[in-house]
Amino acid sequence: MLKATAYLFLKHSTHRAIPTRYLTAAAELQQDERLQSFRTQEADPSKHSKDHLAQFYTIPLSDRNVLFQHGGLPKTFQQHIKTFNETCLMVREPAVDIINCLKSIDYDKPAVRFVLYGKNGTGKSISLAHVLHYAFKNKFLIVHVPWVGDFMRHCKDSSNSETREGFIDLNINAAAWLLHFRTQNAELLKNPDLKISRDIQWTKRESTAKDSSILELIEHGINRMRFASDCVNILAEEIKLLSNAGICKTLVAIDGFNEFFYPTTKVYTEKKEIVHPNKITLTEGFLNLTKFDWKNAAVIVTVDEMTVKVHEEGTDPSMSHFPRFLLGKHGFEHLDPFLPVNVPLFSKKEHESIMDYFRERRWVRPYPGQDEELYFLSGGNPFTLLDYCKSL
């Protein structure tokens, strides 16, 4: 009901010019001052601090094309990137807290795990993207899964594993992920010290020799797709060895991590039986990377209610968004101990900041009481606000 009311109100108010007589000179001056303060010129995420909270910074096009060329930003956000012709992220406290931790933790100790959690639409994926940009600027080897649901619910194909009985390969998805990994780490993969530690025999005629480059292993998985799933698992093992040896520093970032532990997938056997995630070859590699038995690494994952809601129609609306509920017993035990980081609803300052951004980009027209009205209707939820302000 509220959404319908907001839709009609915006239709007749937000997207039409408001006569200037409704805006006093003082209000216009205040608006101009705010439009100058919602952005920060500090584009380096390494330098973001509490002083930059609720301000927008712009990711350079060159960085975006490397980091997010093959995914990592929500579809709604991607639409805004095209509309506004720039990639702007709001500096929020969860991302700043994690970045500060990444600056100060001892990388000679076991990998620290962070879990981003929060209600649907609060911006977990955007906070993860902010941290990824920090990792990219600071030469981390990035292992990024944009959305686990793409493996479990939108698999391109499936086949029985040739190397592990009872397991299912998702080779097209695995090859696509290897391409994503190669793109994000293109510069680092030129390092000649990034070598594999053993001989790998694929078939009687195909093999990858010990001390071959990691890039050669990746290329093999992309070009010989039948081996792509196994390549991902081997790559995970080699990354851990390289990090332990101090040759690279790794950031693992997985969005929708709890999907790995949810029993219902859209992957089926030849007998049309549902395959549990722990019987999907890809799962092993990414779960291996989220353990704490290695160093020179940090792990950041998000847990999302959407995983449960997609699989179960009519889910209890009181369902919890906390990690213990979403991860389940096995998922929680796998990550424990970890640092939980809550991604909250917008504060009033953050809400005003994003509305100033919309007004500056001429996406909405100002009217008296606009911020208060939309903050009340959206409940401070970023996704709901975007939905109310979308094109009519």
Tab-separated table of C-alpha atoms in Angstrom:
chain	number	residue	atom	x	y	z
A	1	MET	CA	0.000	0.000	0.000
A	2	LEU	CA	2.817	2.378	0.923
A	3	LYS	CA	4.632	1.490	-2.296
A	4	ALA	CA	1.538	2.281	-4.380
A	5	THR	CA	1.063	5.581	-2.552
A	6	ALA	CA	4.712	6.499	-3.116
A	7	TYR	CA	4.464	5.567	-6.794
A	8	LEU	CA	1.506	7.913	-7.367
A	9	PHE	CA	3.066	10.662	-5.295
A	10	LEU	CA	6.352	10.475	-7.173
A	11	LYS	CA	4.600	10.259	-10.524
A	12	HIS	CA	2.927	13.595	-9.966
A	13	SER	CA	5.688	15.270	-7.964
A	14	THR	CA	9.210	13.875	-8.213
A	15	HIS	CA	9.514	13.773	-11.984
A	16	ARG	CA	7.922	17.152	-12.644
A	17	ALA	CA	9.494	20.530	-12.251
A	18	ILE	CA	8.612	22.207	-8.955
A	19	PRO	CA	7.838	25.915	-9.297
A	20	THR	CA	10.655	27.964	-7.855
A	21	ARG	CA	8.216	29.907	-5.667
A	22	TYR	CA	8.090	26.836	-3.398
A	23	LEU	CA	11.817	27.054	-2.754
A	24	THR	CA	12.951	30.040	-0.710
A	25	ALA	CA	16.335	31.649	-1.326
A	26	ALA	CA	17.613	30.145	1.940
A	27	ALA	CA	16.436	26.678	0.910
A	28	GLU	CA	18.138	27.030	-2.477
A	29	LEU	CA	21.392	28.070	-0.785
A	30	GLN	CA	21.200	25.162	1.645
A	31	GLN	CA	20.553	22.774	-1.244
A	32	ASP	CA	23.556	24.120	-3.177
A	33	GLU	CA	25.788	23.648	-0.132
A	34	ARG	CA	24.602	20.073	0.302
A	35	LEU	CA	25.139	19.275	-3.371
A	36	GLN	CA	28.774	20.278	-2.888
A	37	SER	CA	29.306	18.107	0.205
A	38	PHE	CA	27.860	14.710	-0.702
A	39	ARG	CA	30.900	13.834	-2.868
A	40	THR	CA	34.487	13.280	-1.855
A	41	GLN	CA	37.404	13.831	-4.180
A	42	GLU	CA	39.330	11.053	-2.428
A	43	ALA	CA	39.143	8.223	-4.962
A	44	ASP	CA	41.672	5.962	-3.215
A	45	PRO	CA	39.776	3.565	-0.906
A	46	SER	CA	42.981	3.095	1.130
A	47	LYS	CA	42.545	6.661	2.389
A	48	HIS	CA	38.862	6.448	3.243
A	49	SER	CA	38.075	7.032	6.894
A	50	LYS	CA	35.215	8.001	9.160
A	51	ASP	CA	35.538	11.535	7.790
A	52	HIS	CA	34.289	10.309	4.404
A	53	LEU	CA	31.205	8.461	5.649
A	54	ALA	CA	27.989	9.056	3.667
A	55	GLN	CA	29.964	10.616	0.813
A	56	PHE	CA	30.216	9.267	-2.726
A	57	TYR	CA	33.489	8.516	-4.462
A	58	THR	CA	33.992	7.610	-8.108
A	59	ILE	CA	35.681	4.400	-9.238
A	60	PRO	CA	37.787	5.137	-12.330
A	61	LEU	CA	36.561	3.470	-15.501
A	62	SER	CA	39.857	1.596	-15.872
A	63	ASP	CA	39.463	0.037	-12.407
A	64	ARG	CA	35.819	-0.829	-12.973
A	65	ASN	CA	36.581	-2.579	-16.261
A	66	VAL	CA	39.095	-4.802	-14.510
A	67	LEU	CA	37.243	-5.487	-11.268
A	68	PHE	CA	33.639	-5.774	-12.404
A	69	GLN	CA	33.776	-6.594	-16.086
A	70	HIS	CA	32.348	-10.064	-15.452
A	71	GLY	CA	30.106	-9.335	-12.467
A	72	GLY	CA	30.207	-8.173	-8.880
A	73	LEU	CA	27.713	-5.310	-8.880
A	74	PRO	CA	23.930	-5.777	-8.444
A	75	LYS	CA	21.857	-5.462	-11.618
A	76	THR	CA	19.954	-2.447	-10.279
A	77	PHE	CA	23.226	-0.701	-9.543
A	78	GLN	CA	24.554	-1.515	-13.012
A	79	GLN	CA	21.497	0.187	-14.512
A	80	HIS	CA	22.333	3.329	-12.554
A	81	ILE	CA	25.912	3.194	-13.795
A	82	LYS	CA	24.630	3.278	-17.378
A	83	THR	CA	22.108	6.008	-16.601
A	84	PHE	CA	24.495	8.311	-14.714
A	85	ASN	CA	27.551	7.397	-16.807
A	86	GLU	CA	29.779	6.933	-13.760
A	87	THR	CA	30.445	4.365	-11.041
A	88	CYS	CA	29.921	5.993	-7.656
A	89	LEU	CA	29.942	4.139	-4.343
A	90	MET	CA	28.894	5.569	-1.025
A	91	VAL	CA	31.530	5.302	1.687
A	92	ARG	CA	29.805	3.413	4.492
A	93	GLU	CA	30.962	2.292	7.905
A	94	PRO	CA	31.014	-1.510	7.309
A	95	ALA	CA	33.439	-1.189	4.397
A	96	VAL	CA	35.624	1.353	6.209
A	97	ASP	CA	35.793	-0.909	9.276
A	98	ILE	CA	36.906	-3.896	7.195
A	99	ILE	CA	39.461	-1.822	5.288
A	100	ASN	CA	40.915	-0.580	8.578
A	101	CYS	CA	41.144	-4.171	9.799
A	102	LEU	CA	42.868	-5.276	6.571
A	103	LYS	CA	45.452	-2.540	7.136
A	104	SER	CA	46.264	-3.639	10.671
A	105	ILE	CA	45.928	-7.438	10.884
A	106	ASP	CA	49.007	-9.645	11.131
A	107	TYR	CA	49.202	-11.589	7.872
A	108	ASP	CA	51.649	-14.065	9.406
A	109	LYS	CA	48.728	-15.402	11.450
A	110	PRO	CA	45.879	-17.609	10.126
A	111	ALA	CA	43.462	-15.991	7.695
A	112	VAL	CA	40.887	-13.697	9.287
A	113	ARG	CA	37.287	-14.266	8.150
A	114	PHE	CA	34.669	-11.482	7.954
A	115	VAL	CA	30.951	-12.077	7.442
A	116	LEU	CA	28.859	-9.224	6.071
A	117	TYR	CA	25.219	-9.605	7.068
A	118	GLY	CA	22.099	-7.464	7.070
A	119	LYS	CA	18.544	-7.286	5.836
A	120	ASN	CA	17.746	-7.551	2.143
A	121	GLY	CA	18.662	-4.450	0.176
A	122	THR	CA	20.925	-2.807	2.758
A	123	GLY	CA	23.979	-2.817	0.474
A	124	LYS	CA	26.106	-5.853	1.386
A	125	SER	CA	27.278	-6.366	-2.199
A	126	ILE	CA	28.182	-2.677	-2.572
A	127	SER	CA	30.187	-2.757	0.673
A	128	LEU	CA	31.966	-5.850	-0.646
A	129	ALA	CA	32.702	-4.005	-3.907
A	130	HIS	CA	34.242	-1.131	-1.926
A	131	VAL	CA	36.590	-3.542	-0.129
A	132	LEU	CA	37.443	-5.231	-3.443
A	133	HIS	CA	38.516	-1.873	-4.831
A	134	TYR	CA	40.789	-1.428	-1.817
A	135	ALA	CA	42.295	-4.878	-2.395
A	136	PHE	CA	42.832	-4.120	-6.074
A	137	LYS	CA	44.640	-0.851	-5.342
A	138	ASN	CA	46.844	-2.603	-2.771
A	139	LYS	CA	47.947	-5.486	-4.994
A	140	PHE	CA	46.055	-8.319	-3.333
A	141	LEU	CA	45.518	-11.451	-5.390
A	142	ILE	CA	41.722	-11.387	-5.604
A	143	VAL	CA	39.588	-14.521	-5.501
A	144	HIS	CA	36.094	-13.167	-6.070
A	145	VAL	CA	32.805	-15.011	-6.555
A	146	PRO	CA	30.247	-12.366	-7.630
A	147	TRP	CA	27.216	-14.494	-6.649
A	148	VAL	CA	27.202	-18.150	-5.603
A	149	GLY	CA	23.623	-18.466	-6.861
A	150	ASP	CA	24.974	-18.295	-10.416
A	151	PHE	CA	26.541	-21.690	-9.775
A	152	MET	CA	23.714	-23.298	-7.834
A	153	ARG	CA	20.618	-21.834	-9.509
A	154	HIS	CA	21.740	-20.614	-12.921
A	155	CYS	CA	24.224	-23.258	-14.022
A	156	LYS	CA	24.869	-23.338	-17.770
A	157	ASP	CA	25.413	-27.070	-17.879
A	158	SER	CA	26.208	-30.028	-15.633
A	159	SER	CA	27.999	-33.327	-16.147
A	160	ASN	CA	29.354	-36.176	-14.074
A	161	SER	CA	32.856	-35.554	-12.827
A	162	GLU	CA	35.534	-37.560	-14.621
A	163	THR	CA	37.855	-37.541	-11.614
A	164	ARG	CA	35.525	-37.875	-8.606
A	165	GLU	CA	32.756	-40.417	-8.448
A	166	GLY	CA	29.385	-39.044	-7.416
A	167	PHE	CA	30.330	-35.412	-8.077
A	168	ILE	CA	28.885	-33.011	-10.648
A	169	ASP	CA	30.946	-30.588	-12.732
A	170	LEU	CA	29.667	-27.166	-13.800
A	171	ASN	CA	32.334	-26.630	-16.401
A	172	ILE	CA	30.870	-23.665	-18.308
A	173	ASN	CA	30.387	-21.745	-15.065
A	174	ALA	CA	33.849	-22.782	-13.903
A	175	ALA	CA	35.461	-21.571	-17.142
A	176	ALA	CA	33.581	-18.270	-16.874
A	177	TRP	CA	34.850	-17.836	-13.320
A	178	LEU	CA	38.441	-18.573	-14.392
A	179	LEU	CA	38.087	-15.823	-17.011
A	180	HIS	CA	36.823	-13.479	-14.281
A	181	PHE	CA	39.790	-14.387	-12.059
A	182	ARG	CA	42.257	-13.846	-14.920
A	183	THR	CA	40.777	-10.419	-15.712
A	184	GLN	CA	40.822	-9.188	-12.113
A	185	ASN	CA	44.420	-10.309	-11.536
A	186	ALA	CA	45.887	-9.672	-14.999
A	187	GLU	CA	48.834	-7.619	-13.720
A	188	LEU	CA	49.710	-9.854	-10.770
A	189	LEU	CA	49.599	-13.008	-12.883
A	190	LYS	CA	52.589	-11.686	-14.829
A	191	ASN	CA	54.731	-12.372	-11.757
A	192	PRO	CA	57.082	-15.226	-12.732
A	193	ASP	CA	57.121	-16.491	-9.129
A	194	LEU	CA	53.474	-17.537	-9.361
A	195	LYS	CA	54.128	-21.169	-10.291
A	196	ILE	CA	52.356	-24.442	-9.636
A	197	SER	CA	53.976	-26.836	-7.186
A	198	ARG	CA	53.435	-30.185	-8.912
A	199	ASP	CA	52.889	-32.017	-12.172
A	200	ILE	CA	49.244	-32.285	-13.217
A	201	GLN	CA	48.194	-35.098	-15.528
A	202	TRP	CA	44.927	-34.354	-17.304
A	203	THR	CA	44.906	-37.207	-19.792
A	204	LYS	CA	47.494	-39.602	-21.213
A	205	ARG	CA	48.551	-36.900	-23.668
A	206	GLU	CA	47.779	-33.709	-21.743
A	207	SER	CA	49.643	-32.486	-18.683
A	208	THR	CA	50.824	-29.319	-16.989
A	209	ALA	CA	54.403	-29.511	-15.746
A	210	LYS	CA	55.604	-28.513	-12.312
A	211	ASP	CA	56.800	-24.872	-12.159
A	212	SER	CA	54.481	-23.863	-14.980
A	213	SER	CA	52.886	-20.480	-14.379
A	214	ILE	CA	49.539	-20.148	-12.648
A	215	LEU	CA	48.367	-18.343	-15.769
A	216	GLU	CA	49.053	-21.469	-17.828
A	217	LEU	CA	46.847	-23.481	-15.465
A	218	ILE	CA	44.061	-20.917	-15.819
A	219	GLU	CA	44.343	-20.858	-19.603
A	220	HIS	CA	44.091	-24.629	-19.681
A	221	GLY	CA	40.815	-24.521	-17.771
A	222	ILE	CA	39.390	-21.856	-20.082
A	223	ASN	CA	40.478	-23.513	-23.322
A	224	ARG	CA	39.829	-27.127	-22.262
A	225	MET	CA	36.471	-26.632	-20.627
A	226	ARG	CA	36.007	-30.274	-19.610
A	227	PHE	CA	38.745	-29.684	-17.004
A	228	ALA	CA	37.529	-26.278	-15.805
A	229	SER	CA	36.001	-27.457	-12.510
A	230	ASP	CA	39.123	-29.397	-11.573
A	231	CYS	CA	41.238	-26.389	-12.556
A	232	VAL	CA	39.364	-24.221	-10.043
A	233	ASN	CA	40.040	-26.688	-7.220
A	234	ILE	CA	43.714	-27.059	-8.143
A	235	LEU	CA	44.036	-23.280	-8.433
A	236	ALA	CA	42.627	-22.925	-4.907
A	237	GLU	CA	45.260	-25.305	-3.541
A	238	GLU	CA	48.070	-23.528	-5.358
A	239	ILE	CA	46.945	-20.088	-4.184
A	240	LYS	CA	47.100	-21.267	-0.581
A	241	LEU	CA	50.615	-22.624	-1.079
A	242	LEU	CA	51.787	-19.401	-2.730
A	243	SER	CA	50.264	-17.282	0.045
A	244	ASN	CA	51.833	-19.442	2.733
A	245	ALA	CA	55.199	-18.998	1.001
A	246	GLY	CA	54.764	-15.209	1.084
A	247	ILE	CA	54.783	-14.876	-2.712
A	248	CYS	CA	51.377	-13.200	-2.777
A	249	LYS	CA	48.784	-11.747	-0.415
A	250	THR	CA	45.249	-12.944	-1.115
A	251	LEU	CA	41.761	-11.601	-0.544
A	252	VAL	CA	38.890	-14.068	-0.915
A	253	ALA	CA	35.506	-12.374	-1.445
A	254	ILE	CA	32.349	-14.462	-1.908
A	255	ASP	CA	28.858	-12.978	-2.251
A	256	GLY	CA	25.948	-15.182	-1.130
A	257	PHE	CA	28.232	-17.647	0.656
A	258	ASN	CA	25.422	-19.427	2.512
A	259	GLU	CA	24.263	-20.887	-0.822
A	260	PHE	CA	27.079	-23.437	-0.478
A	261	PHE	CA	25.259	-24.976	2.491
A	262	TYR	CA	21.678	-24.822	1.338
A	263	PRO	CA	20.430	-28.306	0.376
A	264	THR	CA	18.182	-27.308	-2.539
A	265	THR	CA	19.875	-26.320	-5.795
A	266	LYS	CA	18.831	-26.160	-9.445
A	267	VAL	CA	21.492	-28.707	-10.393
A	268	TYR	CA	20.242	-32.183	-11.284
A	269	THR	CA	21.751	-35.582	-11.962
A	270	GLU	CA	21.001	-37.627	-15.066
A	271	LYS	CA	18.178	-39.195	-13.053
A	272	LYS	CA	16.713	-35.721	-12.393
A	273	GLU	CA	17.696	-35.834	-8.742
A	274	ILE	CA	18.647	-32.605	-6.978
A	275	VAL	CA	22.373	-32.334	-6.273
A	276	HIS	CA	23.467	-31.069	-2.855
A	277	PRO	CA	26.118	-28.299	-3.047
A	278	ASN	CA	28.671	-30.537	-1.320
A	279	LYS	CA	28.488	-32.843	-4.350
A	280	ILE	CA	29.312	-30.059	-6.789
A	281	THR	CA	33.021	-30.029	-7.653
A	282	LEU	CA	33.362	-26.237	-7.525
A	283	THR	CA	32.189	-26.115	-3.923
A	284	GLU	CA	35.300	-27.874	-2.649
A	285	GLY	CA	37.711	-25.279	-3.998
A	286	PHE	CA	35.903	-22.263	-2.580
A	287	LEU	CA	35.284	-23.883	0.799
A	288	ASN	CA	38.974	-24.755	0.876
A	289	LEU	CA	39.831	-21.067	0.418
A	290	THR	CA	37.541	-19.971	3.260
A	291	LYS	CA	39.321	-22.092	5.886
A	292	PHE	CA	41.725	-20.498	8.366
A	293	ASP	CA	44.570	-22.993	7.786
A	294	TRP	CA	46.692	-20.580	5.734
A	295	LYS	CA	48.268	-17.159	6.087
A	296	ASN	CA	48.884	-13.991	4.075
A	297	ALA	CA	45.176	-13.951	3.384
A	298	ALA	CA	41.827	-12.521	4.439
A	299	VAL	CA	38.340	-13.828	3.693
A	300	ILE	CA	35.178	-11.754	3.317
A	301	VAL	CA	31.816	-13.361	2.619
A	302	THR	CA	28.224	-12.170	2.620
A	303	VAL	CA	25.195	-14.125	3.780
A	304	ASP	CA	21.859	-13.318	2.208
A	305	GLU	CA	18.210	-14.050	2.938
A	306	MET	CA	17.542	-14.209	-0.796
A	307	THR	CA	19.109	-17.668	-0.887
A	308	VAL	CA	16.389	-19.081	1.341
A	309	LYS	CA	13.558	-17.042	-0.172
A	310	VAL	CA	14.348	-18.173	-3.705
A	311	HIS	CA	14.344	-21.831	-2.731
A	312	GLU	CA	11.314	-21.777	-0.451
A	313	GLU	CA	8.126	-20.053	-1.523
A	314	GLY	CA	6.090	-18.746	1.353
A	315	THR	CA	9.094	-18.460	3.670
A	316	ASP	CA	8.274	-17.233	7.158
A	317	PRO	CA	8.481	-13.408	7.036
A	318	SER	CA	10.103	-13.436	10.473
A	319	MET	CA	13.095	-15.295	9.048
A	320	SER	CA	16.330	-14.111	10.599
A	321	HIS	CA	19.032	-12.311	8.626
A	322	PHE	CA	21.731	-13.254	11.131
A	323	PRO	CA	24.655	-15.512	10.091
A	324	ARG	CA	23.797	-18.376	12.432
A	325	PHE	CA	20.401	-18.848	10.814
A	326	LEU	CA	21.474	-18.341	7.203
A	327	LEU	CA	24.642	-20.428	7.360
A	328	GLY	CA	23.066	-23.314	9.217
A	329	LYS	CA	25.019	-25.573	11.547
A	330	HIS	CA	27.612	-26.769	9.029
A	331	GLY	CA	28.213	-23.370	7.468
A	332	PHE	CA	28.560	-21.665	10.834
A	333	GLU	CA	31.008	-24.291	12.081
A	334	HIS	CA	33.005	-23.994	8.845
A	335	LEU	CA	33.560	-20.242	9.335
A	336	ASP	CA	33.792	-20.107	13.113
A	337	PRO	CA	35.615	-18.075	14.392
A	338	PHE	CA	34.764	-15.055	12.245
A	339	LEU	CA	34.141	-11.331	12.620
A	340	PRO	CA	30.486	-10.409	11.920
A	341	VAL	CA	29.984	-7.023	10.252
A	342	ASN	CA	26.458	-5.675	10.117
A	343	VAL	CA	25.371	-3.628	7.087
A	344	PRO	CA	22.571	-1.460	8.514
A	345	LEU	CA	19.744	0.517	6.966
A	346	PHE	CA	20.523	4.031	5.792
A	347	SER	CA	21.012	6.664	8.435
A	348	LYS	CA	19.302	9.977	7.753
A	349	LYS	CA	22.635	11.440	6.678
A	350	GLU	CA	23.176	8.611	4.181
A	351	HIS	CA	19.625	9.003	2.901
A	352	GLU	CA	20.108	12.723	2.368
A	353	SER	CA	23.389	12.029	0.602
A	354	ILE	CA	21.905	9.642	-1.957
A	355	MET	CA	18.959	11.994	-2.557
A	356	ASP	CA	21.437	14.825	-3.166
A	357	TYR	CA	23.193	12.555	-5.650
A	358	PHE	CA	19.913	11.893	-7.482
A	359	ARG	CA	19.132	15.595	-7.573
A	360	GLU	CA	22.599	16.484	-8.821
A	361	ARG	CA	22.241	13.930	-11.638
A	362	ARG	CA	18.780	15.388	-12.454
A	363	TRP	CA	17.181	12.028	-11.676
A	364	VAL	CA	14.602	13.519	-9.314
A	365	ARG	CA	13.280	17.037	-8.964
A	366	PRO	CA	13.256	18.615	-5.493
A	367	TYR	CA	10.078	19.396	-3.617
A	368	PRO	CA	9.498	20.493	-0.016
A	369	GLY	CA	9.777	17.637	2.482
A	370	GLN	CA	11.057	15.225	-0.148
A	371	ASP	CA	13.775	13.639	1.998
A	372	GLU	CA	11.513	13.110	5.001
A	373	GLU	CA	8.733	11.640	2.859
A	374	LEU	CA	10.949	9.130	1.061
A	375	TYR	CA	12.887	8.186	4.187
A	376	PHE	CA	9.614	7.308	5.872
A	377	LEU	CA	8.282	5.353	2.882
A	378	SER	CA	11.504	3.409	2.281
A	379	GLY	CA	12.168	2.737	5.946
A	380	GLY	CA	15.810	3.617	5.333
A	381	ASN	CA	16.249	0.614	3.022
A	382	PRO	CA	18.582	1.517	0.102
A	383	PHE	CA	17.036	-0.943	-2.358
A	384	THR	CA	13.488	0.159	-1.553
A	385	LEU	CA	14.511	3.786	-2.052
A	386	LEU	CA	15.999	2.964	-5.462
A	387	ASP	CA	12.763	1.192	-6.365
A	388	TYR	CA	10.689	4.252	-5.464
A	389	CYS	CA	12.985	6.541	-7.447
A	390	LYS	CA	13.265	4.356	-10.525
A	391	SER	CA	12.148	5.567	-13.917
A	392	LEU	CA	8.389	5.562	-14.392
